[in-house]
JSON list of C-alpha atoms and ligand atoms in Angstrom, two decimals:
[
{"chain": "O", "resi": 1, "resn": "MET", "atom": "CA", "xyz": [95.40, 94.41, 99.06]},
{"chain": "O", "resi": 2, "resn": "ALA", "atom": "CA", "xyz": [97.24, 96.38, 101.68]},
{"chain": "O", "resi": 3, "resn": "LYS", "atom": "CA", "xyz": [95.99, 98.31, 104.67]},
{"chain": "O", "resi": 4, "resn": "ILE", "atom": "CA", "xyz": [97.33, 101.84, 104.45]},
{"chain": "O", "resi": 5, "resn": "THR", "atom": "CA", "xyz": [96.97, 104.39, 107.21]},
{"chain": "O", "resi": 6, "resn": "TYR", "atom": "CA", "xyz": [96.67, 107.95, 105.91]},
{"chain": "O", "resi": 7, "resn": "ILE", "atom": "CA", "xyz": [97.23, 110.58, 108.58]},
{"chain": "O", "resi": 8, "resn": "GLU", "atom": "CA", "xyz": [95.96, 114.09, 107.93]},
{"chain": "O", "resi": 9, "resn": "HIS", "atom": "CA", "xyz": [98.03, 117.07, 109.04]},
{"chain": "O", "resi": 10, "resn": "ASP", "atom": "CA", "xyz": [95.72, 117.54, 112.06]},
{"chain": "O", "resi": 11, "resn": "GLY", "atom": "CA", "xyz": [96.34, 113.95, 113.17]},
{"chain": "O", "resi": 12, "resn": "THR", "atom": "CA", "xyz": [93.09, 112.41, 111.88]},
{"chain": "O", "resi": 13, "resn": "GLU", "atom": "CA", "xyz": [93.81, 108.82, 110.84]},
{"chain": "O", "resi": 14, "resn": "HIS", "atom": "CA", "xyz": [92.14, 106.84, 108.06]},
{"chain": "O", "resi": 15, "resn": "ALA", "atom": "CA", "xyz": [93.03, 103.12, 107.79]},
{"chain": "O", "resi": 16, "resn": "ILE", "atom": "CA", "xyz": [91.91, 101.88, 104.38]},
{"chain": "O", "resi": 17, "resn": "ASP", "atom": "CA", "xyz": [92.32, 98.61, 102.45]},
{"chain": "O", "resi": 18, "resn": "VAL", "atom": "CA", "xyz": [93.74, 99.60, 99.07]},
{"chain": "O", "resi": 19, "resn": "LYS", "atom": "CA", "xyz": [93.74, 97.22, 96.12]},
{"chain": "O", "resi": 20, "resn": "THR", "atom": "CA", "xyz": [97.04, 96.00, 94.71]},
{"chain": "O", "resi": 21, "resn": "GLY", "atom": "CA", "xyz": [97.94, 97.87, 91.56]},
{"chain": "O", "resi": 22, "resn": "LEU", "atom": "CA", "xyz": [96.32, 101.15, 92.56]},
{"chain": "O", "resi": 23, "resn": "SER", "atom": "CA", "xyz": [98.57, 103.99, 93.62]},
{"chain": "O", "resi": 24, "resn": "VAL", "atom": "CA", "xyz": [98.67, 105.33, 97.17]},
{"chain": "O", "resi": 25, "resn": "MET", "atom": "CA", "xyz": [97.12, 108.52, 95.74]},
{"chain": "O", "resi": 26, "resn": "GLU", "atom": "CA", "xyz": [94.22, 106.59, 94.14]},
{"chain": "O", "resi": 27, "resn": "GLY", "atom": "CA", "xyz": [93.57, 104.80, 97.43]},
{"chain": "O", "resi": 28, "resn": "ALA", "atom": "CA", "xyz": [93.06, 108.17, 99.12]},
{"chain": "O", "resi": 29, "resn": "VAL", "atom": "CA", "xyz": [91.04, 109.84, 96.37]},
{"chain": "O", "resi": 30, "resn": "LYS", "atom": "CA", "xyz": [88.69, 106.84, 95.87]},
{"chain": "O", "resi": 31, "resn": "ASN", "atom": "CA", "xyz": [87.97, 106.83, 99.59]},
{"chain": "O", "resi": 32, "resn": "ASN", "atom": "CA", "xyz": [87.45, 110.59, 99.85]},
{"chain": "O", "resi": 33, "resn": "ILE", "atom": "CA", "xyz": [90.35, 111.08, 102.21]},
{"chain": "O", "resi": 34, "resn": "PRO", "atom": "CA", "xyz": [91.18, 114.78, 102.43]},
{"chain": "O", "resi": 35, "resn": "GLY", "atom": "CA", "xyz": [94.73, 116.07, 102.10]},
{"chain": "O", "resi": 36, "resn": "ILE", "atom": "CA", "xyz": [95.72, 114.74, 98.66]},
{"chain": "O", "resi": 37, "resn": "ASP", "atom": "CA", "xyz": [94.53, 116.84, 95.72]},
{"chain": "O", "resi": 38, "resn": "ALA", "atom": "CA", "xyz": [96.08, 114.98, 92.77]},
{"chain": "O", "resi": 39, "resn": "ASP", "atom": "CA", "xyz": [95.24, 117.71, 90.26]},
{"chain": "O", "resi": 40, "resn": "CYS", "atom": "CA", "xyz": [96.89, 115.91, 87.33]},
{"chain": "O", "resi": 41, "resn": "GLY", "atom": "CA", "xyz": [95.17, 112.60, 88.00]},
{"chain": "O", "resi": 42, "resn": "GLY", "atom": "CA", "xyz": [98.36, 110.66, 88.59]},
{"chain": "O", "resi": 43, "resn": "ALA", "atom": "CA", "xyz": [100.56, 111.70, 85.68]},
{"chain": "O", "resi": 44, "resn": "CYS", "atom": "CA", "xyz": [103.45, 112.90, 87.85]},
{"chain": "O", "resi": 45, "resn": "ALA", "atom": "CA", "xyz": [102.83, 116.41, 86.59]},
{"chain": "O", "resi": 46, "resn": "CYS", "atom": "CA", "xyz": [101.40, 118.46, 89.47]},
{"chain": "O", "resi": 47, "resn": "ALA", "atom": "CA", "xyz": [103.01, 117.60, 92.83]},
{"chain": "O", "resi": 48, "resn": "THR", "atom": "CA", "xyz": [99.67, 118.04, 94.65]},
{"chain": "O", "resi": 49, "resn": "CYS", "atom": "CA", "xyz": [99.74, 114.43, 95.82]},
{"chain": "O", "resi": 50, "resn": "HIS", "atom": "CA", "xyz": [102.78, 115.11, 98.03]},
{"chain": "O", "resi": 51, "resn": "VAL", "atom": "CA", "xyz": [102.99, 112.89, 101.13]},
{"chain": "O", "resi": 52, "resn": "TYR", "atom": "CA", "xyz": [105.51, 111.93, 103.78]},
{"chain": "O", "resi": 53, "resn": "VAL", "atom": "CA", "xyz": [106.30, 108.23, 104.05]},
{"chain": "O", "resi": 54, "resn": "ASP", "atom": "CA", "xyz": [106.63, 107.05, 107.65]},
{"chain": "O", "resi": 55, "resn": "GLU", "atom": "CA", "xyz": [110.37, 106.73, 108.42]},
{"chain": "O", "resi": 56, "resn": "GLU", "atom": "CA", "xyz": [110.00, 102.99, 109.12]},
{"chain": "O", "resi": 57, "resn": "TRP", "atom": "CA", "xyz": [108.70, 102.51, 105.58]},
{"chain": "O", "resi": 58, "resn": "VAL", "atom": "CA", "xyz": [111.07, 104.66, 103.56]},
{"chain": "O", "resi": 59, "resn": "ASP", "atom": "CA", "xyz": [113.35, 101.78, 102.50]},
{"chain": "O", "resi": 60, "resn": "LYS", "atom": "CA", "xyz": [110.50, 99.47, 101.58]},
{"chain": "O", "resi": 61, "resn": "VAL", "atom": "CA", "xyz": [108.65, 102.10, 99.55]},
{"chain": "O", "resi": 62, "resn": "GLY", "atom": "CA", "xyz": [111.84, 103.03, 97.72]},
{"chain": "O", "resi": 63, "resn": "LYS", "atom": "CA", "xyz": [113.25, 106.18, 96.18]},
{"chain": "O", "resi": 64, "resn": "PRO", "atom": "CA", "xyz": [111.53, 108.54, 93.75]},
{"chain": "O", "resi": 65, "resn": "SER", "atom": "CA", "xyz": [112.45, 108.37, 90.07]},
{"chain": "O", "resi": 66, "resn": "ALA", "atom": "CA", "xyz": [114.35, 111.26, 88.48]},
{"chain": "O", "resi": 67, "resn": "MET", "atom": "CA", "xyz": [111.07, 112.58, 87.01]},
{"chain": "O", "resi": 68, "resn": "GLU", "atom": "CA", "xyz": [109.36, 112.42, 90.40]},
{"chain": "O", "resi": 69, "resn": "GLU", "atom": "CA", "xyz": [112.35, 114.16, 92.02]},
{"chain": "O", "resi": 70, "resn": "SER", "atom": "CA", "xyz": [112.04, 117.05, 89.62]},
{"chain": "O", "resi": 71, "resn": "MET", "atom": "CA", "xyz": [108.28, 117.36, 90.24]},
{"chain": "O", "resi": 72, "resn": "LEU", "atom": "CA", "xyz": [108.88, 117.31, 94.00]},
{"chain": "O", "resi": 73, "resn": "ASP", "atom": "CA", "xyz": [110.75, 120.59, 93.54]},
{"chain": "O", "resi": 74, "resn": "PHE", "atom": "CA", "xyz": [107.32, 122.18, 93.03]},
{"chain": "O", "resi": 75, "resn": "ALA", "atom": "CA", "xyz": [105.96, 120.90, 96.37]},
{"chain": "O", "resi": 76, "resn": "GLU", "atom": "CA", "xyz": [106.27, 122.87, 99.62]},
{"chain": "O", "resi": 77, "resn": "ASN", "atom": "CA", "xyz": [108.11, 121.68, 102.71]},
{"chain": "O", "resi": 78, "resn": "VAL", "atom": "CA", "xyz": [109.78, 118.73, 101.03]},
{"chain": "O", "resi": 79, "resn": "GLU", "atom": "CA", "xyz": [111.61, 116.40, 103.40]},
{"chain": "O", "resi": 80, "resn": "SER", "atom": "CA", "xyz": [113.90, 113.41, 102.83]},
{"chain": "O", "resi": 81, "resn": "ASN", "atom": "CA", "xyz": [110.86, 111.11, 103.17]},
{"chain": "O", "resi": 82, "resn": "SER", "atom": "CA", "xyz": [108.70, 113.08, 100.72]},
{"chain": "O", "resi": 83, "resn": "ARG", "atom": "CA", "xyz": [107.11, 111.21, 97.80]},
{"chain": "O", "resi": 84, "resn": "LEU", "atom": "CA", "xyz": [104.42, 111.86, 95.23]},
{"chain": "O", "resi": 85, "resn": "SER", "atom": "CA", "xyz": [101.73, 109.38, 96.23]},
{"chain": "O", "resi": 86, "resn": "CYS", "atom": "CA", "xyz": [100.63, 108.76, 92.62]},
{"chain": "O", "resi": 87, "resn": "GLN", "atom": "CA", "xyz": [104.04, 107.23, 92.03]},
{"chain": "O", "resi": 88, "resn": "ILE", "atom": "CA", "xyz": [103.81, 104.64, 94.83]},
{"chain": "O", "resi": 89, "resn": "LYS", "atom": "CA", "xyz": [102.16, 101.45, 93.60]},
{"chain": "O", "resi": 90, "resn": "VAL", "atom": "CA", "xyz": [100.32, 99.45, 96.23]},
{"chain": "O", "resi": 91, "resn": "SER", "atom": "CA", "xyz": [101.42, 95.84, 96.66]},
{"chain": "O", "resi": 92, "resn": "ASP", "atom": "CA", "xyz": [100.93, 93.21, 99.37]},
{"chain": "O", "resi": 93, "resn": "GLU", "atom": "CA", "xyz": [104.38, 94.14, 100.71]},
{"chain": "O", "resi": 94, "resn": "LEU", "atom": "CA", "xyz": [103.05, 97.54, 101.71]},
{"chain": "O", "resi": 95, "resn": "GLU", "atom": "CA", "xyz": [100.56, 96.05, 104.22]},
{"chain": "O", "resi": 96, "resn": "GLY", "atom": "CA", "xyz": [100.63, 98.42, 107.20]},
{"chain": "O", "resi": 97, "resn": "LEU", "atom": "CA", "xyz": [102.11, 101.39, 105.35]},
{"chain": "O", "resi": 98, "resn": "ILE", "atom": "CA", "xyz": [101.77, 104.74, 107.11]},
{"chain": "O", "resi": 99, "resn": "ILE", "atom": "CA", "xyz": [101.54, 107.95, 105.08]},
{"chain": "O", "resi": 100, "resn": "ARG", "atom": "CA", "xyz": [101.28, 111.51, 106.40]},
{"chain": "O", "resi": 101, "resn": "MET", "atom": "CA", "xyz": [99.82, 114.40, 104.47]},
{"chain": "O", "resi": 102, "resn": "PRO", "atom": "CA", "xyz": [101.33, 117.91, 104.44]},
{"chain": "O", "resi": 103, "resn": "ALA", "atom": "CA", "xyz": [99.43, 120.93, 105.80]},
{"chain": "O", "resi": 104, "resn": "SER", "atom": "CA", "xyz": [98.58, 122.00, 102.26]},
{"chain": "O", "resi": 105, "resn": "GLN", "atom": "CA", "xyz": [99.13, 120.86, 98.68]},
{"chain": "O", "resi": 106, "resn": "HIS", "atom": "CA", "xyz": [99.33, 124.42, 97.32]},
{"chain": "M", "resi": 201, "resn": "FES", "atom": "S1", "xyz": [98.71, 113.33, 91.04]},
{"chain": "M", "resi": 201, "resn": "FES", "atom": "FE1", "xyz": [99.83, 114.86, 90.00]},
{"chain": "M", "resi": 201, "resn": "FES", "atom": "S2", "xyz": [101.88, 114.39, 90.50]},
{"chain": "M", "resi": 201, "resn": "FES", "atom": "FE2", "xyz": [100.74, 112.88, 91.57]}
]
């Protein structure tokens, strides 16, 4: 379990306990947090689960895989801390993680 704070583009914060083994995307979708669409259901095939990892957390969360990198090309406004949230697995080490959602997923 890890507490993850999801911050919508308008600044609305949602602090949620997400079970270990779920993805950061699943934690949002299961809790009806707006801002992550996840059209492909987590298959790394849509880029509508794009999020920004808080700068303090970038090293701990790690780098995207080559496949994720190529999907990120389809997202808008990609930054150096961009990730696809379906590709971030929740673990106890991510307790306190802060994620920001982009203005739009399309
Ligand atoms: S849910 Fe489709 S790429 Fe993450």
